[in-house]
Short mmCIF file of C-alpha atoms in Angstrom, two decimals:
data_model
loop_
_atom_site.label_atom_id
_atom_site.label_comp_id
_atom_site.label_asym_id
_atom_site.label_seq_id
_atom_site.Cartn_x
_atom_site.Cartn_y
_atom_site.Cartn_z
CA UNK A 296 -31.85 -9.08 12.34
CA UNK A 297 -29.89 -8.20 15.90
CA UNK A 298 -27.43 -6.13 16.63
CA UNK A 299 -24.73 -8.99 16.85
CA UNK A 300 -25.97 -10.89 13.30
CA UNK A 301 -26.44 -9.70 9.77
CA UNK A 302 -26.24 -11.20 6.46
CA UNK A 303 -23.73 -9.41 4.05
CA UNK A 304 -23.59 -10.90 0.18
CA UNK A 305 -19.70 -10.47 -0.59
CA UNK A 306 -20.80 -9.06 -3.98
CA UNK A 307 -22.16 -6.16 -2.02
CA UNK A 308 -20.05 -5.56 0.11
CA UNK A 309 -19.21 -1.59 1.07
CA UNK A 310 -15.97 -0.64 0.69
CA UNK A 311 -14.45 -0.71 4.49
CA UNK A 312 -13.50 2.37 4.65
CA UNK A 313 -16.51 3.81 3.75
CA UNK A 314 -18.49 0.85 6.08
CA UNK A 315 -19.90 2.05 9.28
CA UNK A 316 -19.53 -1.35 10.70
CA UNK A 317 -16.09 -1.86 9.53
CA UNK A 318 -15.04 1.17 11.48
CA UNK A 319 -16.82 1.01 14.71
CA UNK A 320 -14.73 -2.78 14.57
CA UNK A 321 -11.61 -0.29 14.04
CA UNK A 322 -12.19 2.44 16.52
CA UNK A 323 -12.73 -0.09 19.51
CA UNK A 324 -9.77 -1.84 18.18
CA UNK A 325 -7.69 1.46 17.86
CA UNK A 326 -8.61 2.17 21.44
CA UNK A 327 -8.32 -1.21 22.91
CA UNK A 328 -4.61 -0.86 21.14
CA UNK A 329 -3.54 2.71 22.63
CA UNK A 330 -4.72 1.36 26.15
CA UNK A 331 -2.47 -1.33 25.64
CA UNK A 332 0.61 1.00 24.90
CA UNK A 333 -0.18 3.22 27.80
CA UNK A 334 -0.62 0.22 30.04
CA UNK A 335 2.86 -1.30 29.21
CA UNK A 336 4.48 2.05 29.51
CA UNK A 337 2.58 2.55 33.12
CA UNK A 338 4.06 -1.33 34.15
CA UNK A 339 7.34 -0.32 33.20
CA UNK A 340 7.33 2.76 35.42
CA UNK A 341 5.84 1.10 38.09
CA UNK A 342 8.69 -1.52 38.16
CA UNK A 343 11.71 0.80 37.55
CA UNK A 344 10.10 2.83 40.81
CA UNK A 345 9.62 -0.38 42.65
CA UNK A 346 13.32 -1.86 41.94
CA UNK A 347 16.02 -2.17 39.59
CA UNK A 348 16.80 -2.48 36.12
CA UNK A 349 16.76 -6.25 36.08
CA UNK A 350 13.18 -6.83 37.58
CA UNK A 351 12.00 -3.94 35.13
CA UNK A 352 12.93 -6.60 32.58
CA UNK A 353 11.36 -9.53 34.59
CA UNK A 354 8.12 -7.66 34.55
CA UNK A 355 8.17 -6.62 31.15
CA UNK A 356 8.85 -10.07 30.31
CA UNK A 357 6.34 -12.38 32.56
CA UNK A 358 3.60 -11.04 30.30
CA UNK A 359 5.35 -12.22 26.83
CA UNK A 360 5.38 -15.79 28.69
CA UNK A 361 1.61 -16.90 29.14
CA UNK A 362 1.29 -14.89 25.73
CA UNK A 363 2.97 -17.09 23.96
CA UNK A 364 2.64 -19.74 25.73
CA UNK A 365 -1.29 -19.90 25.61
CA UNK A 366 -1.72 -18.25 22.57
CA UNK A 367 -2.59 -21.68 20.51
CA UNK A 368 -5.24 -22.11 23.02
CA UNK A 369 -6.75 -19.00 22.73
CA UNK A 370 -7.07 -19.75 19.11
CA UNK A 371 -9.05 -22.72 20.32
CA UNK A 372 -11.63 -20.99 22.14
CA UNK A 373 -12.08 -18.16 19.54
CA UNK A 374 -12.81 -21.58 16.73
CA UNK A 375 -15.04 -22.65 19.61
CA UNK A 376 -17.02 -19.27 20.89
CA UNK A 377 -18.09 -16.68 18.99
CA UNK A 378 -15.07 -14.37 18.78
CA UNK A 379 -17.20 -11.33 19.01
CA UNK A 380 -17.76 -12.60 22.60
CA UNK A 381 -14.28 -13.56 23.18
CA UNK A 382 -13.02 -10.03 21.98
CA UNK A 383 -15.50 -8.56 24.61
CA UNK A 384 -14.68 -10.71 27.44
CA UNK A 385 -11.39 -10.42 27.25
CA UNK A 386 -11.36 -6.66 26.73
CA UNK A 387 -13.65 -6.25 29.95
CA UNK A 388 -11.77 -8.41 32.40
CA UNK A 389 -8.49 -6.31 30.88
CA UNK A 390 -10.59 -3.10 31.90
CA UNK A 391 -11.44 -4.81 35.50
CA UNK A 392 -7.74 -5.98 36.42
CA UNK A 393 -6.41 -2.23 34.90
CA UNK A 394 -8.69 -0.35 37.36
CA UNK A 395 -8.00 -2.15 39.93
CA UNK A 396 -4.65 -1.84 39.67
CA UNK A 397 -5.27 1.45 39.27
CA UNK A 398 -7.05 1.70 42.84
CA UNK A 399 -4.46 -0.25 44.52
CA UNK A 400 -1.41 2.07 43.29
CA UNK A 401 -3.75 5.06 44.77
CA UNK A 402 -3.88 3.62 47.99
CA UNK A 403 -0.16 2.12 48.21
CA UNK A 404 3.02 1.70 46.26
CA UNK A 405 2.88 -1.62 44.69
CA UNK A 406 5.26 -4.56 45.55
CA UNK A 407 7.13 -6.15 42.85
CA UNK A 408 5.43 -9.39 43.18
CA UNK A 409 2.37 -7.96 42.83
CA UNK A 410 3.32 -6.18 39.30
CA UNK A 411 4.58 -9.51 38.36
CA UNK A 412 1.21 -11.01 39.17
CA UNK A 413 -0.76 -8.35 36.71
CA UNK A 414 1.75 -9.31 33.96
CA UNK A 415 1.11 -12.73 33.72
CA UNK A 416 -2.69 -12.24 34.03
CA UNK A 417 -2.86 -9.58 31.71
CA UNK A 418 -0.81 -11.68 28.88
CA UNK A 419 -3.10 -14.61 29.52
CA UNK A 420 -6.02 -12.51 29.11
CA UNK A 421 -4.19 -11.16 26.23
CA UNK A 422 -3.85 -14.95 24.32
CA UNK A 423 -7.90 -15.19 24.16
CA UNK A 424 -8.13 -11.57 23.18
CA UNK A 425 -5.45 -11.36 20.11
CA UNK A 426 -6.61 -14.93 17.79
CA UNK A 427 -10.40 -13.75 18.45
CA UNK A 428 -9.65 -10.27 17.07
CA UNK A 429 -7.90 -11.63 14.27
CA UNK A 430 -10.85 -13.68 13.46
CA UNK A 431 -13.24 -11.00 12.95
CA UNK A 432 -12.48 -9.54 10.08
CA UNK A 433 -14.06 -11.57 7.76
CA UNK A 434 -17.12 -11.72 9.72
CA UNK A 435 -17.55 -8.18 9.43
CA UNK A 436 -16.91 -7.66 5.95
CA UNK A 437 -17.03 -9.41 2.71
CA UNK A 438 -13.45 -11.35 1.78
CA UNK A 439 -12.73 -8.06 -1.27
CA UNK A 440 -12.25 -5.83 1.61
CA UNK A 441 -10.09 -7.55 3.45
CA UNK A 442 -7.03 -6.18 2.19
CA UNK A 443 -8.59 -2.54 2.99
CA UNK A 444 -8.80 -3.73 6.85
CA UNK A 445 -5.42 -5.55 6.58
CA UNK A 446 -4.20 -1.71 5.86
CA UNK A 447 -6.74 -0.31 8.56
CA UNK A 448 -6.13 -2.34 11.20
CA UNK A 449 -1.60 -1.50 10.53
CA UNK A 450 -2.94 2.26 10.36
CA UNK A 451 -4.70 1.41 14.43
CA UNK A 452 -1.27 -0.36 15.08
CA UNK A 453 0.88 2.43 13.66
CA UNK A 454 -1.33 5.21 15.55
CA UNK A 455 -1.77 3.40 19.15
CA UNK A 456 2.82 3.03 19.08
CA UNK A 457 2.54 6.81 18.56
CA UNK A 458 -0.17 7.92 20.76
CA UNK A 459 -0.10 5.76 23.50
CA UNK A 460 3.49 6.83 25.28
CA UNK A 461 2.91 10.42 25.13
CA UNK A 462 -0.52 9.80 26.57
CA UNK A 463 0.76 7.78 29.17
CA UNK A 464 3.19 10.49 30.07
CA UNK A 465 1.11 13.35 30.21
CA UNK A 466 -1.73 11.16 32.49
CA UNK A 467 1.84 10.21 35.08
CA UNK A 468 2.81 14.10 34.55
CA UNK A 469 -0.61 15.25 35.99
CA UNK A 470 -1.47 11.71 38.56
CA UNK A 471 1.42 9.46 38.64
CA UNK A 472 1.58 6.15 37.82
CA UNK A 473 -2.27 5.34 38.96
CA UNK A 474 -3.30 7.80 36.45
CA UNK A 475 -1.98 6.14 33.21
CA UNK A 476 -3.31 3.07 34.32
CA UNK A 477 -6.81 4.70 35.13
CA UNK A 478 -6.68 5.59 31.01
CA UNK A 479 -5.78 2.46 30.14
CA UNK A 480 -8.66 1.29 32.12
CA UNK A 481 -10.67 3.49 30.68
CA UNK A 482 -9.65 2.89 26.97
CA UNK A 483 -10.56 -0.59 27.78
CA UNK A 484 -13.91 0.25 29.13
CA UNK A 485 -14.42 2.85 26.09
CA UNK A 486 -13.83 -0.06 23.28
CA UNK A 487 -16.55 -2.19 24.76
CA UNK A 488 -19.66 0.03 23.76
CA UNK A 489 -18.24 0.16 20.15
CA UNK A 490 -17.80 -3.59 20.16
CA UNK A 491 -21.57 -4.07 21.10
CA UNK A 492 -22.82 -2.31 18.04
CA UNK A 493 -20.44 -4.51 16.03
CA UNK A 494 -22.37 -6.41 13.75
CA UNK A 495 -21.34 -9.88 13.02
CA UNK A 496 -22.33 -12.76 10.42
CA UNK A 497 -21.87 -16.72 10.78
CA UNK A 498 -18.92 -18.24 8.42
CA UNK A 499 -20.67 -21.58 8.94
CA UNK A 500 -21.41 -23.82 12.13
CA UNK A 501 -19.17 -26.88 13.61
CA UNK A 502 -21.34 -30.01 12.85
CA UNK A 503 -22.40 -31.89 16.28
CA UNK A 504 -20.16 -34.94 14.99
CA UNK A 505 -17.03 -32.70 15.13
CA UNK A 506 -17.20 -31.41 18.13
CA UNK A 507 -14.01 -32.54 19.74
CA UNK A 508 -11.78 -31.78 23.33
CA UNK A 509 -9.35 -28.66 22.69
CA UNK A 510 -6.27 -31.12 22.44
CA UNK A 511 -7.84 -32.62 19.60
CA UNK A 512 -8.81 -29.03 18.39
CA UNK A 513 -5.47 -27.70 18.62
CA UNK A 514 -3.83 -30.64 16.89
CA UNK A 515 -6.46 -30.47 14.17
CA UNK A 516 -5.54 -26.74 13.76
CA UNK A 517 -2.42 -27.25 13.48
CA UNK A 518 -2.74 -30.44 10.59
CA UNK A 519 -4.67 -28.00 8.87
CA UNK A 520 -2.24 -25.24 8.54
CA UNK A 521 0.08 -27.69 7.27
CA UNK A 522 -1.85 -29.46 4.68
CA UNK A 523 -3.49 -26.57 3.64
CA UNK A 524 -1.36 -25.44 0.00
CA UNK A 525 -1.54 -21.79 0.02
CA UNK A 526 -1.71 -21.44 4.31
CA UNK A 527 1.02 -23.47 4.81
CA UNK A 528 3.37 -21.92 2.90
CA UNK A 529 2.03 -18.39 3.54
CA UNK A 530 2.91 -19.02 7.46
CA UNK A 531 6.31 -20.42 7.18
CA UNK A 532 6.83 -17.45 5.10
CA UNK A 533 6.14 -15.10 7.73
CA UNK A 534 7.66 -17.21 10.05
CA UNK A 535 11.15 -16.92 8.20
CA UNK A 536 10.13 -12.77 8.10
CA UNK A 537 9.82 -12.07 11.77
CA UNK A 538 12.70 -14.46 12.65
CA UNK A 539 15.06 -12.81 10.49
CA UNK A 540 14.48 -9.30 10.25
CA UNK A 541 12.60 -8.25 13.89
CA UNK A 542 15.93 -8.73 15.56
CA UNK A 543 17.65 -6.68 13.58
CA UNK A 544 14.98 -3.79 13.17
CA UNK A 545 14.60 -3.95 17.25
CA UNK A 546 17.77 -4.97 18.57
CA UNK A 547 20.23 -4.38 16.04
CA UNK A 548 19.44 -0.91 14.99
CA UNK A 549 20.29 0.43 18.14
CA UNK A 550 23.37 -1.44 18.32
CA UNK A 551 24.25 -0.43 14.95
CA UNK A 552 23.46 2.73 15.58
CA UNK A 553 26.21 3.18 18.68
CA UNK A 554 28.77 1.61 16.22
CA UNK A 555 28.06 4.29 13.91
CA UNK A 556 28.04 7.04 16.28
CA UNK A 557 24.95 8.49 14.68
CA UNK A 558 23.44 9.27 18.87
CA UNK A 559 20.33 9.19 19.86
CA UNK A 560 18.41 11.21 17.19
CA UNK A 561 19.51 9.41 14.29
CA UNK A 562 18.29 6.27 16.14
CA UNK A 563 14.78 7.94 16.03
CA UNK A 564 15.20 8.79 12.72
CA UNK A 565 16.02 5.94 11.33
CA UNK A 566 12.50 4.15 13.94
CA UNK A 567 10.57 6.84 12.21
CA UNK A 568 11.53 6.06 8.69
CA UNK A 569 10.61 2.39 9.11
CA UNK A 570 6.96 3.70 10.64
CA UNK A 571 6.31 5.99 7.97
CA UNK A 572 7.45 3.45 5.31
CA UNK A 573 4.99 1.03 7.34
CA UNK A 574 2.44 3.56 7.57
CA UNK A 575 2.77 4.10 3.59
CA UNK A 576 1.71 0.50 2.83
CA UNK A 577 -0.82 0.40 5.20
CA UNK A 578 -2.51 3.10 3.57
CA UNK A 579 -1.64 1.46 0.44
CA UNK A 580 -3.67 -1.33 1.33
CA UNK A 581 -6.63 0.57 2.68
CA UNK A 582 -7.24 3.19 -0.14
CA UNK A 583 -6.43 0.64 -3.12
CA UNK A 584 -8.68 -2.58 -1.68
CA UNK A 585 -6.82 -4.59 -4.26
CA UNK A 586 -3.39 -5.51 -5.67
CA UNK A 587 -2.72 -7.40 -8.77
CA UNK A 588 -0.75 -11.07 -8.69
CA UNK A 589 -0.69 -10.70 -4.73
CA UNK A 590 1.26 -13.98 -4.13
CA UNK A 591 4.30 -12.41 -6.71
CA UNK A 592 3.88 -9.19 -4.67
CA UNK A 593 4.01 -10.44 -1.92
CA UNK A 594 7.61 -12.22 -2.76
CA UNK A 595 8.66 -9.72 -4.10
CA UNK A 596 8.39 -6.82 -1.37
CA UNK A 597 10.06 -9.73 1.05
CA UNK A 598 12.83 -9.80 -1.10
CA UNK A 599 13.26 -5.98 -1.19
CA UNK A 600 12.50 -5.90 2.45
CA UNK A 601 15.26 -8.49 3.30
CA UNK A 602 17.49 -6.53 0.91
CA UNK A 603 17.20 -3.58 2.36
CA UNK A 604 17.45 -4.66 6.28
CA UNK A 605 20.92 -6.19 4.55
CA UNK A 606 22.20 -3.10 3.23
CA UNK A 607 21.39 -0.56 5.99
CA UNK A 608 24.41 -1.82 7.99
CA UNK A 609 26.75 -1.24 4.97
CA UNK A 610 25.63 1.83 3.97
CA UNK A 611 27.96 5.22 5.01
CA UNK A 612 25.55 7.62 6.04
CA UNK A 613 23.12 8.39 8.22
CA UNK A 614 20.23 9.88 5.50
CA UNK A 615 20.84 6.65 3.31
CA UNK A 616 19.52 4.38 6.59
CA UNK A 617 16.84 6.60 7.02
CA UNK A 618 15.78 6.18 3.21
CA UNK A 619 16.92 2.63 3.40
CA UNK A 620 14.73 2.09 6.41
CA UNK A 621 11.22 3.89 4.79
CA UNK A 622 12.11 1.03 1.96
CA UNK A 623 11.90 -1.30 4.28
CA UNK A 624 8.82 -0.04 6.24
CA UNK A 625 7.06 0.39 2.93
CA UNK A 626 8.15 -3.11 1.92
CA UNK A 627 7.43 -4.88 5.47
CA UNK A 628 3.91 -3.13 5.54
CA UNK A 629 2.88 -4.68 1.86
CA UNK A 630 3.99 -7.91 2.62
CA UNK A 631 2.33 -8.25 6.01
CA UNK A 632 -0.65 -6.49 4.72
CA UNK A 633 -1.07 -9.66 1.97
CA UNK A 634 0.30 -12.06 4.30
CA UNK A 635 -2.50 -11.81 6.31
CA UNK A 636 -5.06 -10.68 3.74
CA UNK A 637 -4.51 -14.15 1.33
CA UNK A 638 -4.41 -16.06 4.99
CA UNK A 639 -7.77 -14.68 5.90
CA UNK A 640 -9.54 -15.27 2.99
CA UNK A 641 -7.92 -18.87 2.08
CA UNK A 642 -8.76 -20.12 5.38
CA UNK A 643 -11.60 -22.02 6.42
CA UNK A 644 -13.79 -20.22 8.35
CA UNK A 645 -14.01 -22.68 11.47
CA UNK A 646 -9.89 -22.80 11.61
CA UNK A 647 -9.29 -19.20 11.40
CA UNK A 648 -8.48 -18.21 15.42
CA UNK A 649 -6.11 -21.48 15.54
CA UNK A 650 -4.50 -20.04 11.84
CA UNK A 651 -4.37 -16.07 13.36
CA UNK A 652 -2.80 -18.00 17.13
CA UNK A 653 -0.10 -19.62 15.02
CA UNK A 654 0.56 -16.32 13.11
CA UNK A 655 0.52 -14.58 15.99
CA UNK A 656 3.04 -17.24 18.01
CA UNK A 657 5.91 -16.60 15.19
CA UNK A 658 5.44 -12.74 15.87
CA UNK A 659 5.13 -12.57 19.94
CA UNK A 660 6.74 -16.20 20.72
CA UNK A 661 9.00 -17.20 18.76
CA UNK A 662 10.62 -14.23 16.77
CA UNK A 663 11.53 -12.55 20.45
CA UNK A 664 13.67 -16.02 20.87
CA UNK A 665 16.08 -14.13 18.49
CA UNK A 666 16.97 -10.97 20.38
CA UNK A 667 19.80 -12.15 22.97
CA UNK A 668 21.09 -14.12 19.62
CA UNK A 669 21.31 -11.08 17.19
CA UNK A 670 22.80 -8.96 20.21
CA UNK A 671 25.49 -11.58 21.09
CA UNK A 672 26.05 -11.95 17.36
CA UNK A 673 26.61 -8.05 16.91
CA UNK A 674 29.08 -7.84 19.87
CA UNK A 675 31.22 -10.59 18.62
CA UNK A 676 31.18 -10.07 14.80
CA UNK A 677 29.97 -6.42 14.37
CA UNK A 678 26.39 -5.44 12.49
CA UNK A 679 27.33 -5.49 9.39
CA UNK A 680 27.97 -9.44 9.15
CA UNK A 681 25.19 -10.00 11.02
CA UNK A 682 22.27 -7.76 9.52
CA UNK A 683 23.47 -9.65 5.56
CA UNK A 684 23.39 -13.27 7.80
CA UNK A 685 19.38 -12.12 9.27
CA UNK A 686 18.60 -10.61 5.81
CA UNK A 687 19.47 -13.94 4.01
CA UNK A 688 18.14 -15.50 6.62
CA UNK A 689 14.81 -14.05 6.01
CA UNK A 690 15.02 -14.15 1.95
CA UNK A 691 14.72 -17.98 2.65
CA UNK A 692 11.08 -16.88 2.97
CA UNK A 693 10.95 -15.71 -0.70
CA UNK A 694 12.51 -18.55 -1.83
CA UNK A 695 9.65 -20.89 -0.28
CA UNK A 696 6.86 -18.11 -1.87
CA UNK A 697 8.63 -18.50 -5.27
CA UNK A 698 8.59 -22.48 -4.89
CA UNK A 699 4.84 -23.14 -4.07
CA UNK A 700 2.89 -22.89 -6.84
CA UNK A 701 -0.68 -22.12 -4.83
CA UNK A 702 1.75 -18.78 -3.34
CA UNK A 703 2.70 -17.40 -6.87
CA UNK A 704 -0.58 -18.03 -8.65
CA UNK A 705 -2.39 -16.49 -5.15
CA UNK A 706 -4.97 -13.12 -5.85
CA UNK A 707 -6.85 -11.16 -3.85
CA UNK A 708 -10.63 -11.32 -3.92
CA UNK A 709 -11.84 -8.41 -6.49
CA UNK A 710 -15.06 -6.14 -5.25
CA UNK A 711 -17.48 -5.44 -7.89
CA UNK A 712 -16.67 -2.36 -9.98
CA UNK A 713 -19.25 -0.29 -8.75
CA UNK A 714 -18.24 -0.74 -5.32
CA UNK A 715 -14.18 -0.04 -5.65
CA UNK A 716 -14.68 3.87 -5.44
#
């Protein structure tokens, strides 16, 4: 046995929160996550000293670009290398370009051009780094545990959006800008150890005959998710999710929010009700391993999701959107939680980074699309009208779970008895 390969029966399987490997996977994760955060935080800065408002946006933005944009391809390479490697490599050259931009705000203030430049390399870097990390998972634990790292893995999400400003603050407080990205750097640098004592097992090799050239890769990736019963429906699903309800959770609220009047601290409120909601189901997820008829559940906390993002513009008070908006953090962090779960475990094992780089396309490429539209919408109609249009918009995705058969009839993998404690 090595330190990269082991063999792990799935009817002995530990539970993941109790598995040492699990969580060494989720502590380099967690701080490869928080670097992130303090990294975009420390770009912003850096651009709104360099210039104005409007190239703060065009930096912010050039990274989302080869993101998206490359994404599918990064799910290529993770199908084609070992992901393990993939997730290292990319974290490492992250932890290079960091430092050195790090070293080169020390010296001198950086031009815009130049913050452009480390934008688009990190997001590039960032579409090998995000399908390969979604691909591990099941190579690290057996397929009855996924739905405990589903829940782990939005508890490292929920934790790096909290952490990660307020470190990146307090490192610009005490160094400036070349400070917070020296953390970054550093976070970067600290997740690689824990990813070398990551152990790993095959999901089954690529026969000689199919090797093929990435076009044909992608393409056959993308037949796949199509074909595939319980996949395809699964990612339109999400699909219809992120395109009807991110806008309104990130753009809408705060325009809601100055309609009502409710200032600045009910708009944290109400962000804070939707992360502990979020933070409730991820836990959810991680402490009970396993939930009953998942594909029904899953529908179902869609349709109280959409429901509730509906409602929260019609409602009169400022405590009923903050309840309103735990609902819907509660509801979005189940659903995503066995979105991906069933998706992981359904899915081939030499398709998964294509299936996680078309997951992860609706969420970073394709749901952003949506933002100038639900802002434009708001100014010329109000919220109200256009929060019920986005929820309905979204429930279309509970209608397509209700109307596939392979979706309603879907369950989790159960662990063995002894092992569910």
């Amino acid at each position: 046995m090595t330190t990269a390969d082991f063999t792990l029966p799935e009817s002995a399987t530990t539970p993941a929160h109790r598995d040492g490997n699990v969580l060494r996977w989720l502590a380099a994760y967690t701080a490869s996550l928080i670097g992130d955060s303090v990294y975009f935080v420390a770009l912003g800065w850096s651009a709104q000293s360099a210039s104005g408002p409007t190239e703060v946006g065009l930096v912010m933005a050039a990274g989302a670009l080869p993101r998206a944009v490359l994404m599918l391809g990064g799910g290529v390479v993770a199908d084609r290398l070992d992901p393990r490697r993939v997730v290292l490599g990319s974290d490492a050259l992250r932890c290079v370009l960091i430092l050195a931009v790090a070293a080169g705000i020390a010296l001198s203030a950086p031009a815009l051009w130049i913050l452009v430049a480390v934008a688009l390399v990190f997001g590039a870097v960032d579409a090998l780094f995000v399908p390969a990390i979604g691909a591990l998972p099941p190579r690290i634990t057996g397929a009855g545990q996924l739905a405990r790292v589903t829940g782990l893995r939005s508890l490292s999400m929920r934790l790096s959006q909290i952490a990660g400003p307020p470190i990146a603050g307090l490192a610009m407080g005490l160094g400036g800008v070349a400070a917070a990205f020296t953390v970054a750097g550093l976070l970067f640098a600290l997740s690689l150890p824990l990813l070398l004592t990551v152990r790993t097992r095959p999901l089954g090799e690529r026969a000689e005959a199919e090797v093929a050239t990435a076009r044909e890769d992608l393409l056959d990736g993308l037949r796949y998710i199509r074909r595939h019963r319980l996949i395809g429906p699964l990612v339109a699903v999400g699909a219809l999710c992120e395109l009807g309800l991110t806008a309104t959770l990130n753009v809408g609220m705060v325009l809601l929010n100055a309609e009502r009047g409710w200032g600045a601290s009910g708009y944290g409120w109400i962000v804070s009700g939707f992360g502990a909601g979020a933070a409730v189901g991820a836990v959810l997820l991680a402490v009970a391993g396993w939930l009953p008829r998942a594909g029904l559940m899953l529908a179902g906390t869609l349709l109280v999701g959409c429901v509730g993002a509906a409602a929260i513009a019609l409602v009169p008070s400022l405590w009923i959107a903050v309840v309103l908006a735990g609902v819907i953090g509660l509801s979005a962090g189940v659903f995503g939680g066995l979105d991906n779960a069933l998706i992981q475990t359904a899915a081939d094992p030499a398709y998964l980074g294509r299936v996680t780089s078309v997951v992860m396309v609706t969420m970073v490429g394709i749901a952003p699309l949506s933002y100038p539209l639900a802002g434009a919408a708001i100014g010329a109609w109000g919220a109200a009208p256009v929060f019920v249009g986005c929820g309905a918009f979204a429930g279309l995705g509970v209608v397509i779970a209700l109307a596939s058969d392979a979706v309603r009839r879907a369950e989790l993998p159960r662990q063995r008895a002894g092992l569910a404690a």
